[in-house]
mmCIF file of C-alpha atoms in Angstrom:
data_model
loop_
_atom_site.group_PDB
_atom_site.id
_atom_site.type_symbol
_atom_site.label_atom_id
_atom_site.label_comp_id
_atom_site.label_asym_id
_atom_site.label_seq_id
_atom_site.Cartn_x
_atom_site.Cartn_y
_atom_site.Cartn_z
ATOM 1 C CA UNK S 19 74.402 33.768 -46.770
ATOM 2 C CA UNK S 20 73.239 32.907 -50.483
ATOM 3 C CA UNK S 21 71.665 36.324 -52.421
ATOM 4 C CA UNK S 22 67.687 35.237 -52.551
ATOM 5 C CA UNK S 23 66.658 35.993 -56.114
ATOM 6 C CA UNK S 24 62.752 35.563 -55.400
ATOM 7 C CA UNK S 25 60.241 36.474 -59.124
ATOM 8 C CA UNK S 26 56.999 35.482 -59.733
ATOM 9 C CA UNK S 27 55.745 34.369 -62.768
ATOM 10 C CA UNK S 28 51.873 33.790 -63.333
ATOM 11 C CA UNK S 29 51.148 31.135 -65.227
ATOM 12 C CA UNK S 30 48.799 28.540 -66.326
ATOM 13 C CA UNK S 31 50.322 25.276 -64.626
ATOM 14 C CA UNK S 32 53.281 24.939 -66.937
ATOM 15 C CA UNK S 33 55.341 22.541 -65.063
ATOM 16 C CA UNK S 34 57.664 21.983 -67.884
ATOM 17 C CA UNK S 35 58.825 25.843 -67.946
ATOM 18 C CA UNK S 36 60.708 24.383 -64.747
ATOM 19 C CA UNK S 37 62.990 22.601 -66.434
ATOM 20 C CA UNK S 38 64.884 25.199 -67.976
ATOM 21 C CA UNK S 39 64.950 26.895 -63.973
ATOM 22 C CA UNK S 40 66.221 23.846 -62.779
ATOM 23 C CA UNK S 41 68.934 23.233 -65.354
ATOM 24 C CA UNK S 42 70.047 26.576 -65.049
ATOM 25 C CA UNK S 43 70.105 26.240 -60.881
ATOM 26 C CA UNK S 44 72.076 23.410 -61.517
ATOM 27 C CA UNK S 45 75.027 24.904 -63.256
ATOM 28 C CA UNK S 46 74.883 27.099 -60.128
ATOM 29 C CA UNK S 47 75.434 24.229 -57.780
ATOM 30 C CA UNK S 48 77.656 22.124 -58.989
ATOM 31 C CA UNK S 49 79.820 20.774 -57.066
ATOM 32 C CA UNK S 50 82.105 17.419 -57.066
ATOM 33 C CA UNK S 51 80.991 14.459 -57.838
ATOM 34 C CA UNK S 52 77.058 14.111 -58.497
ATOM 35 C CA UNK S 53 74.847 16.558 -57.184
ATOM 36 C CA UNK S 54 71.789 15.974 -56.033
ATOM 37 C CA UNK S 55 68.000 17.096 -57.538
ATOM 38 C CA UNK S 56 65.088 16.084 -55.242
ATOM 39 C CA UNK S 57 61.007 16.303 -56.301
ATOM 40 C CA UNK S 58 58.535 17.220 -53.745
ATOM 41 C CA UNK S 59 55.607 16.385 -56.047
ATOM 42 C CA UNK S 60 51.805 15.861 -55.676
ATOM 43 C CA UNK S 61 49.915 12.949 -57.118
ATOM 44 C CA UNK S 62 51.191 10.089 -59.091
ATOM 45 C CA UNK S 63 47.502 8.888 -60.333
ATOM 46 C CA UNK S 64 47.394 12.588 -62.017
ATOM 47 C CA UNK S 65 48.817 11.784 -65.681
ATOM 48 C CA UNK S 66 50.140 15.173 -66.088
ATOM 49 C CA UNK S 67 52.347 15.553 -62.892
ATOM 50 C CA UNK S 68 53.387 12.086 -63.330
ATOM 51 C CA UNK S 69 54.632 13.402 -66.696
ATOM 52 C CA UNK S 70 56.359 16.315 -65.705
ATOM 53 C CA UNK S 71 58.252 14.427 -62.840
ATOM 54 C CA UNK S 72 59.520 11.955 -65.033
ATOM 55 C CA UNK S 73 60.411 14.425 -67.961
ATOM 56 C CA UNK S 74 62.460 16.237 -65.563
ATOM 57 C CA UNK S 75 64.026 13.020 -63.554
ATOM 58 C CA UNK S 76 65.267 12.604 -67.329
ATOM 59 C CA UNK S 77 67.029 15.603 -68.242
ATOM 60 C CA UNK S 78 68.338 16.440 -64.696
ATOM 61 C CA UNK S 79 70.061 13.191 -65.018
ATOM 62 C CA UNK S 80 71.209 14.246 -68.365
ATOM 63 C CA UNK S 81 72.710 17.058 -66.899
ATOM 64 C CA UNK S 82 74.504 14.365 -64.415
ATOM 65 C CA UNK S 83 72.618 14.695 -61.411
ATOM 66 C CA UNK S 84 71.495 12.093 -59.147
ATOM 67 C CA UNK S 85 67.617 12.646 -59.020
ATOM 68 C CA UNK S 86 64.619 11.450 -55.802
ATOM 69 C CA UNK S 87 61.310 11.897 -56.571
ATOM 70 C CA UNK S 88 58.362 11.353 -54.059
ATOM 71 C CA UNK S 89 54.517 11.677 -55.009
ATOM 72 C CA UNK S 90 52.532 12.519 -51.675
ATOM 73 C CA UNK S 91 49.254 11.829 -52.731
ATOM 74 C CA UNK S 92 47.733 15.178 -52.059
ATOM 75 C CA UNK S 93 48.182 14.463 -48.563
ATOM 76 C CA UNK S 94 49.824 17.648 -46.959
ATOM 77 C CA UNK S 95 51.511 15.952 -43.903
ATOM 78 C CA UNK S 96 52.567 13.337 -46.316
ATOM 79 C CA UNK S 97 54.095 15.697 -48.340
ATOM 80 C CA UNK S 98 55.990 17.997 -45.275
ATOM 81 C CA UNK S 99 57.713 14.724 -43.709
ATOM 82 C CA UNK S 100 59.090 14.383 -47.081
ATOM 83 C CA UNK S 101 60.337 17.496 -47.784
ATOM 84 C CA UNK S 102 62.178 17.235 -44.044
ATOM 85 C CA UNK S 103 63.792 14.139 -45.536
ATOM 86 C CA UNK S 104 65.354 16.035 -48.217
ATOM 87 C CA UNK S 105 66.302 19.404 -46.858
ATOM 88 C CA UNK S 106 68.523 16.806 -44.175
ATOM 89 C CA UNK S 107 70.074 15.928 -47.516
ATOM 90 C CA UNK S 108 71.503 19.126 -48.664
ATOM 91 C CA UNK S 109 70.473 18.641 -52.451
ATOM 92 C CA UNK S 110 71.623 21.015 -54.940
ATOM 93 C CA UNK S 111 68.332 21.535 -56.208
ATOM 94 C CA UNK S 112 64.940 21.213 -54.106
ATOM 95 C CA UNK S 113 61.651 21.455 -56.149
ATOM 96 C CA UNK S 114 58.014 21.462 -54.611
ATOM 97 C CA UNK S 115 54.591 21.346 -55.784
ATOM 98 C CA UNK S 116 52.724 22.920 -52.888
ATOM 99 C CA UNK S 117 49.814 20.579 -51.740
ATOM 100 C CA UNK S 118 48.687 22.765 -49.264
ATOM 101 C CA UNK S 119 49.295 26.335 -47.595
ATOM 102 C CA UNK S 120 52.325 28.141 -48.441
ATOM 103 C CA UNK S 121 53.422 29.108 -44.198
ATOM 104 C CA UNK S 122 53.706 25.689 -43.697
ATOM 105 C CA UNK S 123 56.431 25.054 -46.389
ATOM 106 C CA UNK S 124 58.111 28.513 -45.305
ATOM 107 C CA UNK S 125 58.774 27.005 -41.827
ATOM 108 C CA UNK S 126 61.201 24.498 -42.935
ATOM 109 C CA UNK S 127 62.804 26.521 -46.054
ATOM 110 C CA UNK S 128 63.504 29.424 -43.592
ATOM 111 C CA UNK S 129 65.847 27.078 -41.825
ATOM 112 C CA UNK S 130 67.756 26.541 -44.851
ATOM 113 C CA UNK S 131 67.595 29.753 -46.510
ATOM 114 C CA UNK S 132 71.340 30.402 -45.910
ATOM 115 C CA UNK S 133 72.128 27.084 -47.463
ATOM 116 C CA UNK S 134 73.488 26.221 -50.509
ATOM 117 C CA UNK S 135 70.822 24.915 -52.122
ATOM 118 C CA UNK S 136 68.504 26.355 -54.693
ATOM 119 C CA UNK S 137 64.170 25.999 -53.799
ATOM 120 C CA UNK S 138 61.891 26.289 -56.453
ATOM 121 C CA UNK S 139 58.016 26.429 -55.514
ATOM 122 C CA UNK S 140 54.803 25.929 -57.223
ATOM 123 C CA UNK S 141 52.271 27.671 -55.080
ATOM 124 C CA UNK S 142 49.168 29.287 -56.092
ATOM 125 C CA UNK S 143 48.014 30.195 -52.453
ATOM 126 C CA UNK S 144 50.573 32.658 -51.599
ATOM 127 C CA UNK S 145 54.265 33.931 -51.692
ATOM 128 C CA UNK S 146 57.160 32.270 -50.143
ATOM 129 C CA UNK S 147 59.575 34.499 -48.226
ATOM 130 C CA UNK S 148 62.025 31.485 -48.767
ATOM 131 C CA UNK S 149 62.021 30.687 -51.916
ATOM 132 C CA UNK S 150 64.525 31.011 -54.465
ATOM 133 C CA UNK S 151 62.155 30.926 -57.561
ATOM 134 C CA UNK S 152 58.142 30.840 -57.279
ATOM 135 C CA UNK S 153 56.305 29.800 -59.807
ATOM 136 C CA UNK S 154 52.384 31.174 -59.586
ATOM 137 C CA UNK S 155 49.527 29.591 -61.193
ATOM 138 C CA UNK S 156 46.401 31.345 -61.401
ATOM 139 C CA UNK S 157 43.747 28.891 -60.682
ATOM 140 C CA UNK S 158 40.695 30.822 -60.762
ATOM 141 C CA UNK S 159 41.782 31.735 -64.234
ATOM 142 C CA UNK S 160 41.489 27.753 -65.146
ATOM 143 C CA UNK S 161 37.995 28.318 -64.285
ATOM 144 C CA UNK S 162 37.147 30.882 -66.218
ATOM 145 C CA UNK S 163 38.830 29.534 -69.278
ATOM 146 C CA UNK S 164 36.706 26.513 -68.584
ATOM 147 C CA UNK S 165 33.421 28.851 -68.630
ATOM 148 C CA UNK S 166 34.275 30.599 -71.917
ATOM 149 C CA UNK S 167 34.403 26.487 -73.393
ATOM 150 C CA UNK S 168 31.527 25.983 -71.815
ATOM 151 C CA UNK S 169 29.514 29.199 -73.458
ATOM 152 C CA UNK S 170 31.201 28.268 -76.861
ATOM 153 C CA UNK S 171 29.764 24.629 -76.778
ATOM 154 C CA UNK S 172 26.309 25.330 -75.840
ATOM 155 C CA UNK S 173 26.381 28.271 -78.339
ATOM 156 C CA UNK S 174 26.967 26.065 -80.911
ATOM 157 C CA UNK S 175 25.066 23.321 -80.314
ATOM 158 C CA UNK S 176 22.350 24.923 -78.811
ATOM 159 C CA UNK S 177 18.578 24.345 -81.217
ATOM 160 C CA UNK S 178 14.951 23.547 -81.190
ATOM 161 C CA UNK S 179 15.985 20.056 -79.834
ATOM 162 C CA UNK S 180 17.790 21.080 -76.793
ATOM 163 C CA UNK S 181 15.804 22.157 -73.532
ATOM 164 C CA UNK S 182 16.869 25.133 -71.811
ATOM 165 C CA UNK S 183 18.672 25.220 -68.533
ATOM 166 C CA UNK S 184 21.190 23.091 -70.086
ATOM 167 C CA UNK S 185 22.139 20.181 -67.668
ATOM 168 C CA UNK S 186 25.704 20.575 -65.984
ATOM 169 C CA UNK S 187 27.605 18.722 -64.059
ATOM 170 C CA UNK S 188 30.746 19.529 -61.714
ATOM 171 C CA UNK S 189 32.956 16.769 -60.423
ATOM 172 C CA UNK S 190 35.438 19.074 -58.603
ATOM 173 C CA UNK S 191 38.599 18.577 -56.854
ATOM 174 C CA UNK S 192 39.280 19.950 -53.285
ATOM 175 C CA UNK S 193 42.828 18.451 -52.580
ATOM 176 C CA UNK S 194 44.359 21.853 -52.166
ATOM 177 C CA UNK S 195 44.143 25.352 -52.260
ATOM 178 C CA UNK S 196 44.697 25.718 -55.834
ATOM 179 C CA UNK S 197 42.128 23.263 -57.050
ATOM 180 C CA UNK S 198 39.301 24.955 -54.623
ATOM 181 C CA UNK S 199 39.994 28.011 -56.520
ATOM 182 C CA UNK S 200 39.875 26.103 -59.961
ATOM 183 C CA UNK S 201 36.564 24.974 -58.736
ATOM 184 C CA UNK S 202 35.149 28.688 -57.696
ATOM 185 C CA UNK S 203 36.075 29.276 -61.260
ATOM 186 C CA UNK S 204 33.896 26.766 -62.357
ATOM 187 C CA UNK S 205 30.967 27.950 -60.596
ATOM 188 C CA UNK S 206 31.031 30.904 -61.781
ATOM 189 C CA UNK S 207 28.725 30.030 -64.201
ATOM 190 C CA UNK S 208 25.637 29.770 -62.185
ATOM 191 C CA UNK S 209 26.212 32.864 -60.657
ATOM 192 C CA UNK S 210 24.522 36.006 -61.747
ATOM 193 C CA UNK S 211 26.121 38.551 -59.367
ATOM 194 C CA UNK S 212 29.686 38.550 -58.064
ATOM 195 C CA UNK S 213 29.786 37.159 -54.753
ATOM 196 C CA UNK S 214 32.389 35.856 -51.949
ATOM 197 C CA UNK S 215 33.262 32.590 -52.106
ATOM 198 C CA UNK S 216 33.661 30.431 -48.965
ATOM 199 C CA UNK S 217 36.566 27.841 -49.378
ATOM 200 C CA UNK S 218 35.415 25.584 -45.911
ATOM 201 C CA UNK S 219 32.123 24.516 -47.518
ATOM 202 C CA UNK S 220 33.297 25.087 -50.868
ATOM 203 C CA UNK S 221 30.017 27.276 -52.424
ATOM 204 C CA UNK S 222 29.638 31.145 -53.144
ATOM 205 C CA UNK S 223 27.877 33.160 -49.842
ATOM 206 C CA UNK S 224 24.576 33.264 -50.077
ATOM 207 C CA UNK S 225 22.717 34.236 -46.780
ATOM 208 C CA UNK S 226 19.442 36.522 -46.177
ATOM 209 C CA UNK S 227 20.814 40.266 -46.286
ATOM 210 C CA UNK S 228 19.592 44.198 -46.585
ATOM 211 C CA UNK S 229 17.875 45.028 -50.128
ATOM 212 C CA UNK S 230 20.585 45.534 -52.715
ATOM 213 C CA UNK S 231 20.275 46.950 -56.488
ATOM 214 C CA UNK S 232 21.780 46.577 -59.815
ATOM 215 C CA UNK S 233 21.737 47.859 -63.164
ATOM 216 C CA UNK S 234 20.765 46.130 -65.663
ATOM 217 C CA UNK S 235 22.191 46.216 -68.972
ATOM 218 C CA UNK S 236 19.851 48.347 -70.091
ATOM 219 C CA UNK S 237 20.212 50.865 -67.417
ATOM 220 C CA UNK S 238 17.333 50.178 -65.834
ATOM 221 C CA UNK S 239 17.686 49.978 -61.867
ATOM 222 C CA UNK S 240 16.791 46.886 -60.392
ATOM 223 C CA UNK S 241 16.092 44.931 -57.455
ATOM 224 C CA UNK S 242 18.629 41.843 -56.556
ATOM 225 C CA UNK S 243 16.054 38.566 -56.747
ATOM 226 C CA UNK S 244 17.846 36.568 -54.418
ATOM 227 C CA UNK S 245 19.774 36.395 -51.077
ATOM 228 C CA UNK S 246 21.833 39.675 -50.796
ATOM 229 C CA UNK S 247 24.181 38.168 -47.683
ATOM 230 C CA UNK S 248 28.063 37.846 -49.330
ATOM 231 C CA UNK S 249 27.372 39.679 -52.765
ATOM 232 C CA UNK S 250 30.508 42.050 -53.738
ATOM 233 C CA UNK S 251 29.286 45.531 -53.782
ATOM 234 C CA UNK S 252 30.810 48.629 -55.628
ATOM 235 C CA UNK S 253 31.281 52.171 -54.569
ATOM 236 C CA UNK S 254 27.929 52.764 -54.637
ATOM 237 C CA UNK S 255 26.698 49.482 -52.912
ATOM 238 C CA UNK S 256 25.099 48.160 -55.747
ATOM 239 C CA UNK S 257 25.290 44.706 -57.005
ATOM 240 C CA UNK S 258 27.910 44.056 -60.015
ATOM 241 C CA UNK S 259 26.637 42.157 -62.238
ATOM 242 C CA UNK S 260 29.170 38.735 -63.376
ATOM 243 C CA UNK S 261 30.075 38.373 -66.516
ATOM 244 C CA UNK S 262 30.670 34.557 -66.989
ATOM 245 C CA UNK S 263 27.209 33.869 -65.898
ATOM 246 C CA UNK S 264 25.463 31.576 -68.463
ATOM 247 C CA UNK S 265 21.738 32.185 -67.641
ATOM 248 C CA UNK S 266 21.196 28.632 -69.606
ATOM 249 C CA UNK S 267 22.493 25.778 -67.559
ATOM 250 C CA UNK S 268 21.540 24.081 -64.309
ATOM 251 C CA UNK S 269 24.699 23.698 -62.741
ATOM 252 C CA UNK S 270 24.808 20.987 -59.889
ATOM 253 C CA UNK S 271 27.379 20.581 -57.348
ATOM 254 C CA UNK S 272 26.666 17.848 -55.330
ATOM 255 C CA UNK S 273 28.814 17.465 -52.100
ATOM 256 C CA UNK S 274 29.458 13.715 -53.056
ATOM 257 C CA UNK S 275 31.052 15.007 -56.196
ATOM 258 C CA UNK S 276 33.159 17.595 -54.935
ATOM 259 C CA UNK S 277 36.291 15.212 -54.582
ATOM 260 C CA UNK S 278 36.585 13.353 -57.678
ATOM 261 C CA UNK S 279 40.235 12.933 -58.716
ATOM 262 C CA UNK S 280 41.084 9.599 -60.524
ATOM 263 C CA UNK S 281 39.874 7.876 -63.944
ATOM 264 C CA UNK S 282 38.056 5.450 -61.713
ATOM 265 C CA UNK S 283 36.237 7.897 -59.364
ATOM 266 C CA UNK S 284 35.370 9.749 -62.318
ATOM 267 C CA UNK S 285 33.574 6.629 -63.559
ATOM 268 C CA UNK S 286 31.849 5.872 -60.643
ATOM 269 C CA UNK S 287 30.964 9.415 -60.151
ATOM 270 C CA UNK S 288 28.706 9.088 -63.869
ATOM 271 C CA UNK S 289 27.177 5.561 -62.425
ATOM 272 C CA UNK S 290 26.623 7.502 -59.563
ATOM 273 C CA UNK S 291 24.778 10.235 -61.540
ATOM 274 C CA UNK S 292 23.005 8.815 -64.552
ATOM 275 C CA UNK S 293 21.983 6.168 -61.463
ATOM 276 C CA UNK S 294 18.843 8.761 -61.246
ATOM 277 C CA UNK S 295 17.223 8.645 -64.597
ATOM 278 C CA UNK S 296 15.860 11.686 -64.436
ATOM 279 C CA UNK S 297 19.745 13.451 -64.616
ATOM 280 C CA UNK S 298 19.730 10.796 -68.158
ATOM 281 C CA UNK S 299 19.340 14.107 -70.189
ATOM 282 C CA UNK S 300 23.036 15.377 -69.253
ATOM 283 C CA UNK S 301 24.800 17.599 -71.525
ATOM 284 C CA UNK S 302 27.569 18.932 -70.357
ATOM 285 C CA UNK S 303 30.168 17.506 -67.599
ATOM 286 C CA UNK S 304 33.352 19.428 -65.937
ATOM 287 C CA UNK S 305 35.517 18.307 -64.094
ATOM 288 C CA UNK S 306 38.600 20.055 -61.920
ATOM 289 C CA UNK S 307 40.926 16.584 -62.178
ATOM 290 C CA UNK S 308 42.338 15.532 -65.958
ATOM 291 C CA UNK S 309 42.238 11.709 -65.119
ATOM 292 C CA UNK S 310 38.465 12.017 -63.784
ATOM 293 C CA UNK S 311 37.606 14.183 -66.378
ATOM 294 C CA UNK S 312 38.872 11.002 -68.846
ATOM 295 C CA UNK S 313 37.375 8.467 -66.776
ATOM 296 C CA UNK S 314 33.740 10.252 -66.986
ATOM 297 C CA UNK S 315 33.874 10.743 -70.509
ATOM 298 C CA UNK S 316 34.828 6.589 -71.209
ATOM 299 C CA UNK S 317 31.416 5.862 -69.069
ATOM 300 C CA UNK S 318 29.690 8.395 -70.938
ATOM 301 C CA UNK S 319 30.332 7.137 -74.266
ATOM 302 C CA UNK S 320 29.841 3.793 -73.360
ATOM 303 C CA UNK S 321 26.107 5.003 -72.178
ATOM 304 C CA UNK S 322 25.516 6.678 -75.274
ATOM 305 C CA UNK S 323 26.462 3.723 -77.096
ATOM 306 C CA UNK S 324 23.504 1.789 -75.417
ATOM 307 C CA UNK S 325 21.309 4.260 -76.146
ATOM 308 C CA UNK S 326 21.068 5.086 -72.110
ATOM 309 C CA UNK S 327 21.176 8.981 -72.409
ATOM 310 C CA UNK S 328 18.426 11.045 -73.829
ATOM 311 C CA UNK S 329 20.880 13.217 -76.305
ATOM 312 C CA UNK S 330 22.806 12.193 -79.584
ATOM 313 C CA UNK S 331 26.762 12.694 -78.820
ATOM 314 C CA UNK S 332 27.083 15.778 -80.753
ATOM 315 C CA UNK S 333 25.189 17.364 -77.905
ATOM 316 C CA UNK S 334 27.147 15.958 -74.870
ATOM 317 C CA UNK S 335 30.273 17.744 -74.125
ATOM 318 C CA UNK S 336 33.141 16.691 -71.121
ATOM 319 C CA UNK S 337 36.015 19.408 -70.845
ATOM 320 C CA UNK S 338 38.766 18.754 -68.184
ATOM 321 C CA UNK S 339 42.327 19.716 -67.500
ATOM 322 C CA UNK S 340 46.356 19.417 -68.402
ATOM 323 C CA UNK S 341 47.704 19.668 -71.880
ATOM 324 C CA UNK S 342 48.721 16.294 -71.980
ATOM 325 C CA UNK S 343 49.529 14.032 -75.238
ATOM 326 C CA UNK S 344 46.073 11.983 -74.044
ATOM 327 C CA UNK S 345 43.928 15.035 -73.743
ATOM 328 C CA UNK S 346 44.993 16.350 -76.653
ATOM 329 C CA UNK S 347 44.452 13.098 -78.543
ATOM 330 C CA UNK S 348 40.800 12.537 -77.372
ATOM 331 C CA UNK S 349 40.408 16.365 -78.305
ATOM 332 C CA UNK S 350 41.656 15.695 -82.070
ATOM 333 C CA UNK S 351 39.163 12.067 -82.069
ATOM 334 C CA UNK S 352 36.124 14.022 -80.763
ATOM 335 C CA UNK S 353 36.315 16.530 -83.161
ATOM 336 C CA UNK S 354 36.181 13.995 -85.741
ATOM 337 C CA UNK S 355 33.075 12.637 -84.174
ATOM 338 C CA UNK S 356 34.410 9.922 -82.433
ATOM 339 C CA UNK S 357 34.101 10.898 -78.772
ATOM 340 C CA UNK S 358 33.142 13.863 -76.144
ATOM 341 C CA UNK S 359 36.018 15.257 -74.593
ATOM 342 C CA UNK S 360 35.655 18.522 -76.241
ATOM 343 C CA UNK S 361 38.702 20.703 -74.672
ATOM 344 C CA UNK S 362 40.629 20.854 -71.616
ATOM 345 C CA UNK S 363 42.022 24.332 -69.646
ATOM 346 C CA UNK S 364 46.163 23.666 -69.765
ATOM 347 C CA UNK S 365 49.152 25.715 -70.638
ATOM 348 C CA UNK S 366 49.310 28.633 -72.755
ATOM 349 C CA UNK S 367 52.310 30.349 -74.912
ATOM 350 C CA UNK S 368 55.279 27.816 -73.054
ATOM 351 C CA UNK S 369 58.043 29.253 -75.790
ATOM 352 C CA UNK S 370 56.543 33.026 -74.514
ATOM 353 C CA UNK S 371 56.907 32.064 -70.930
ATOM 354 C CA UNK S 372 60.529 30.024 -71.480
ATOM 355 C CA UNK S 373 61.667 33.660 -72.756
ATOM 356 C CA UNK S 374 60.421 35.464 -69.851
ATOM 357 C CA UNK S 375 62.155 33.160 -67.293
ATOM 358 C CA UNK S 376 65.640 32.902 -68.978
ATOM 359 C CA UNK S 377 65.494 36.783 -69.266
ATOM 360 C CA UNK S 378 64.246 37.174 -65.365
ATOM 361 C CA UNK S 379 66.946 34.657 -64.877
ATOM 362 C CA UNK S 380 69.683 36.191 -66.610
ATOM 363 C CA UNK S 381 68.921 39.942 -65.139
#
């Protein structure tokens, strides 16, 4: 039986930390001939993970491997099934992006565990007892980093021509665990006191409940204005106070915008929207998918160039996902003036993080 070296590593997604893992699991596993690398991956219509499957189909083939790579669509049976296919292959290698719950992908990698063949995981809804290397993401970090853009913008654009609650739109993402989390991040925002978040119906608990208190920041005791059912208490069982809440913005969260993934269904999702006139006075959208948060921004520009939305561009802001060369291009043109997509939550530090894997590898 193999010696399981299982880490963890929390990062921001980072995919392309893996391929310094996955050369290095290579030179384990080399054997005669060709070995073999298989991809477990996500979503082909997602730019970035399109990227980072083809950027490492390259270089493992540089290093004279034989390479599959399937996209499942976000569709966790989809995604199993092929898995199965490759584990009856014996690869060398075996990397997966989780879609979906981490026990499910444990059932077939504890079958192999003895096997010469080296797993790495992307999960961000749990460990895996089978896994060779796990890579963590912390998706209701995303979030949060998303908030602090959002504060920044209105902050700074923010004057005697701007109403207050500023307009906000999410177009979230609930293909797996990870992006549900991303999107809890997001909402955030409109929450004033920390509460539990309910992943089925994807919206923080809010049901009737005993009187609760806070204190201010003041220190002045008082009494929680609104349903005290699923707020996080402290010791005390007082109300804590959140501190990404952004008293000014009307955050909606449609359910009919709660899966919005593509370019295209980001689109639709702003003809959708600005279909009501009275939402015309948008200012800021967000959105949990990179290619939807792309797709809204093209329809929004192409409103503002008819004159269709009731603020000047320099008050409209979309932020999405991925550090990707196209988000960071539209990043550069908008702050030039020539667009909206204002910023994106993607990787952090990758040379700090390379350093910290080759050293966890090499101990």
């Amino acid at each position: 039986m193999k010696e399981k070296n299982i880490f963890f590593i929390r990062i921001m997604p980072g995919f392309l930390l893996l391929l310094i893992v996955v050369m290095l699991c290579i030179c384990r596993n080399r054997e005669n001939g060709k070995p073999l690398a298989c991809l477990a991956m996500t979503s082909a219509d997602d730019s970035f993970v399109a990227s980072v499957a083809q950027e490492l189909e390259k270089q493992l083939k540089t290093c004279g491997n034989r390479v599959l790579v399937s996209f499942s669509d976000n569709d966790m049976n989809q995604q199993i099934n092929q898995i199965e296919n490759y584990v009856a292959m014996h690869p060398a290698v075996l990397v997966i992006q989780c879609t979906g719950d981490s026990s499910a992908y444990d059932k077939i990698l504890e079958r192999v565990h003895d096997d010469n063949m080296q797993v790495v995981v992307f999960s961000s809804s749990g460990k895996l007892e089978h896994a060779d290397i796990q890579m963590v993401n912390s998706s209701l970090g995303r979030g949060i980093c998303a908030v602090n853009l959002i504060r920044s913008f209105l902050k700074k654009t923010n004057d005697a021509t701007t109403e207050k609650p500023a307009k906000l739109l999410l177009l979230g993402n609930a293909a797996t665990e990870a992006d549900i989390m991303t999107m809890a991040g997001y909402q955030l925002i409109g929450e004033k006191y920390l509460r539990h978040y309910d992943m089925k119906h994807l919206k923080f608990y809010r049901e009737d409940g005993k009187k609760v208190e806070y204190t201010d920041g003041y220190g002045i005791r008082c009494a929680v204005e609104e349903p005290t059912g699923g707020l996080i208490l402290d010791k005390n069982g007082d109300a804590i106070l959140n501190p990404y809440y952004v008293p000014d913005i009307e955050l909606i969260t449609a359910e009919k915008y709660m899966i919005i993934q593509t370019n295209l269904q980001g689109q639709q999702a702003m003809d959708a929207f600005l279909g009501d006139r009275e939402n015309r006075d948008i200012r800021i959208v967000v959105a949990a998918s990179g290619e939807a948060a792309v797709g809204a921004a093209s329809r929004l520009e192409e409103c503002l160039s008819r004159g269709d939305l009731s603020y000047s561009a320099d008050k409209i802001a979309v932020f999405g996902v991925d550090n990707t060369e196209q988000n960071r291009r539209l990043v550069s043109e908008a702050a030039k003036g020539n667009g909206i997509f204002r910023g994106f939550v993607g990787d952090y530090s990758i040379s700090k993080e390379s350093d910290n894997i080759i050293r966890s590898l090499l101990v």
